[in-house]
Amino acid sequence: MVSPNIRYGARIRKRQRAIKQQKITVYKCESCGVLAVRRAGTSIWECRHCGAVYAGGAYTMTTSAGDIAKRQIKAMHKNA
Ligand SMILES: [Zn+2]
């Protein structure tokens, strides 16, 4: 279990803050446009409105690495 009070290490405190933040953050669904996407598990994001499931970051909907991958996929489609 995760300890409710983490005392040592700036890195781990930062991570704990990120985890607490994601629990209350709701994202806009790319499929239906409704602000109803919540974290369903690590890297799993689910729209409570239409049921769409997204693979994202562990604690945030998108990651910088994910954005780069998206851009590359878009570029590949353009060239095909
Ligand atoms: Zn949706």
PDB file of C-alpha atoms and ligand atoms in Angstrom:
ATOM      1  CA  MET A   1       0.000   0.000   0.000  1.00  0.00           C
ATOM      2  CA  VAL A   2       1.019   3.577  -0.558  1.00  0.00           C
ATOM      3  CA  SER A   3       1.835   5.397   2.631  1.00  0.00           C
ATOM      4  CA  PRO A   4      -0.399   8.440   3.161  1.00  0.00           C
ATOM      5  CA  ASN A   5       2.514  10.518   4.354  1.00  0.00           C
ATOM      6  CA  ILE A   6       5.725  10.451   2.392  1.00  0.00           C
ATOM      7  CA  ARG A   7       8.364  12.470   4.168  1.00  0.00           C
ATOM      8  CA  TYR A   8      11.681  11.948   2.463  1.00  0.00           C
ATOM      9  CA  GLY A   9      12.907  12.836  -1.011  1.00  0.00           C
ATOM     10  CA  ALA A  10      11.817  15.725  -3.208  1.00  0.00           C
ATOM     11  CA  ARG A  11      11.265  13.438  -6.170  1.00  0.00           C
ATOM     12  CA  ILE A  12       8.848  11.147  -4.396  1.00  0.00           C
ATOM     13  CA  ARG A  13       6.960  14.094  -2.909  1.00  0.00           C
ATOM     14  CA  LYS A  14       6.615  15.551  -6.384  1.00  0.00           C
ATOM     15  CA  ARG A  15       5.262  12.235  -7.632  1.00  0.00           C
ATOM     16  CA  GLN A  16       2.766  12.032  -4.789  1.00  0.00           C
ATOM     17  CA  ARG A  17       1.516  15.498  -5.664  1.00  0.00           C
ATOM     18  CA  ALA A  18       1.020  14.375  -9.278  1.00  0.00           C
ATOM     19  CA  ILE A  19      -0.986  11.367  -8.131  1.00  0.00           C
ATOM     20  CA  LYS A  20      -3.224  13.485  -5.908  1.00  0.00           C
ATOM     21  CA  GLN A  21      -3.736  15.958  -8.743  1.00  0.00           C
ATOM     22  CA  GLN A  22      -4.783  13.349 -11.315  1.00  0.00           C
ATOM     23  CA  LYS A  23      -7.488  12.018  -9.018  1.00  0.00           C
ATOM     24  CA  ILE A  24      -9.445  15.252  -9.341  1.00  0.00           C
ATOM     25  CA  THR A  25      -8.605  16.137 -12.947  1.00  0.00           C
ATOM     26  CA  VAL A  26     -11.225  15.508 -15.641  1.00  0.00           C
ATOM     27  CA  TYR A  27     -10.288  15.709 -19.314  1.00  0.00           C
ATOM     28  CA  LYS A  28     -12.251  16.398 -22.471  1.00  0.00           C
ATOM     29  CA  CYS A  29     -13.186  13.325 -24.486  1.00  0.00           C
ATOM     30  CA  GLU A  30     -11.765  13.318 -28.023  1.00  0.00           C
ATOM     31  CA  SER A  31     -14.622  11.138 -29.196  1.00  0.00           C
ATOM     32  CA  CYS A  32     -17.754  12.879 -27.832  1.00  0.00           C
ATOM     33  CA  GLY A  33     -16.297  16.234 -26.732  1.00  0.00           C
ATOM     34  CA  VAL A  34     -17.731  16.018 -23.219  1.00  0.00           C
ATOM     35  CA  LEU A  35     -15.577  16.822 -20.201  1.00  0.00           C
ATOM     36  CA  ALA A  36     -15.884  13.357 -18.688  1.00  0.00           C
ATOM     37  CA  VAL A  37     -12.584  11.513 -19.093  1.00  0.00           C
ATOM     38  CA  ARG A  38     -11.247  10.254 -15.776  1.00  0.00           C
ATOM     39  CA  ARG A  39      -8.367   8.025 -14.806  1.00  0.00           C
ATOM     40  CA  ALA A  40      -9.510   4.395 -14.653  1.00  0.00           C
ATOM     41  CA  GLY A  41      -6.113   2.920 -13.801  1.00  0.00           C
ATOM     42  CA  THR A  42      -2.438   3.448 -14.499  1.00  0.00           C
ATOM     43  CA  SER A  43      -2.262   4.940 -18.017  1.00  0.00           C
ATOM     44  CA  ILE A  44      -5.934   4.082 -18.605  1.00  0.00           C
ATOM     45  CA  TRP A  45      -8.390   6.934 -19.131  1.00  0.00           C
ATOM     46  CA  GLU A  46     -12.087   6.348 -19.575  1.00  0.00           C
ATOM     47  CA  CYS A  47     -14.893   8.633 -20.727  1.00  0.00           C
ATOM     48  CA  ARG A  48     -17.816   8.428 -18.308  1.00  0.00           C
ATOM     49  CA  HIS A  49     -20.092   9.809 -21.006  1.00  0.00           C
ATOM     50  CA  CYS A  50     -19.540   7.612 -24.078  1.00  0.00           C
ATOM     51  CA  GLY A  51     -17.318   4.886 -22.623  1.00  0.00           C
ATOM     52  CA  ALA A  52     -14.309   5.596 -24.842  1.00  0.00           C
ATOM     53  CA  VAL A  53     -11.067   4.318 -23.340  1.00  0.00           C
ATOM     54  CA  TYR A  54      -7.745   6.040 -23.942  1.00  0.00           C
ATOM     55  CA  ALA A  55      -4.178   5.025 -23.275  1.00  0.00           C
ATOM     56  CA  GLY A  56      -2.347   7.991 -21.794  1.00  0.00           C
ATOM     57  CA  GLY A  57       0.243   8.835 -19.210  1.00  0.00           C
ATOM     58  CA  ALA A  58       0.275   7.174 -15.805  1.00  0.00           C
ATOM     59  CA  TYR A  59      -0.836  10.336 -14.000  1.00  0.00           C
ATOM     60  CA  THR A  60      -1.813  12.717 -16.795  1.00  0.00           C
ATOM     61  CA  MET A  61      -3.943  12.268 -19.897  1.00  0.00           C
ATOM     62  CA  THR A  62      -1.110  13.026 -22.295  1.00  0.00           C
ATOM     63  CA  THR A  63       2.653  12.968 -21.992  1.00  0.00           C
ATOM     64  CA  SER A  64       5.343  14.796 -23.950  1.00  0.00           C
ATOM     65  CA  ALA A  65       6.486  11.439 -25.351  1.00  0.00           C
ATOM     66  CA  GLY A  66       2.908  10.687 -26.404  1.00  0.00           C
ATOM     67  CA  ASP A  67       2.616  14.014 -28.205  1.00  0.00           C
ATOM     68  CA  ILE A  68       5.797  13.301 -30.182  1.00  0.00           C
ATOM     69  CA  ALA A  69       4.459   9.863 -31.148  1.00  0.00           C
ATOM     70  CA  LYS A  70       1.157  11.412 -32.273  1.00  0.00           C
ATOM     71  CA  ARG A  71       2.992  13.921 -34.477  1.00  0.00           C
ATOM     72  CA  GLN A  72       5.070  11.159 -36.055  1.00  0.00           C
ATOM     73  CA  ILE A  73       1.988   9.044 -36.789  1.00  0.00           C
ATOM     74  CA  LYS A  74       0.321  12.066 -38.411  1.00  0.00           C
ATOM     75  CA  ALA A  75       3.418  12.686 -40.567  1.00  0.00           C
ATOM     76  CA  MET A  76       3.481   9.038 -41.647  1.00  0.00           C
ATOM     77  CA  HIS A  77      -0.153   9.187 -42.766  1.00  0.00           C
ATOM     78  CA  LYS A  78       0.551  12.330 -44.769  1.00  0.00           C
ATOM     79  CA  ASN A  79       3.447  10.675 -46.615  1.00  0.00           C
ATOM     80  CA  ALA A  80       1.636   7.416 -47.315  1.00  0.00           C
TER      81      ALA A  80
HETATM   82 ZN    ZN B   1     -16.713  10.487 -24.606  1.00  0.00          ZN
END
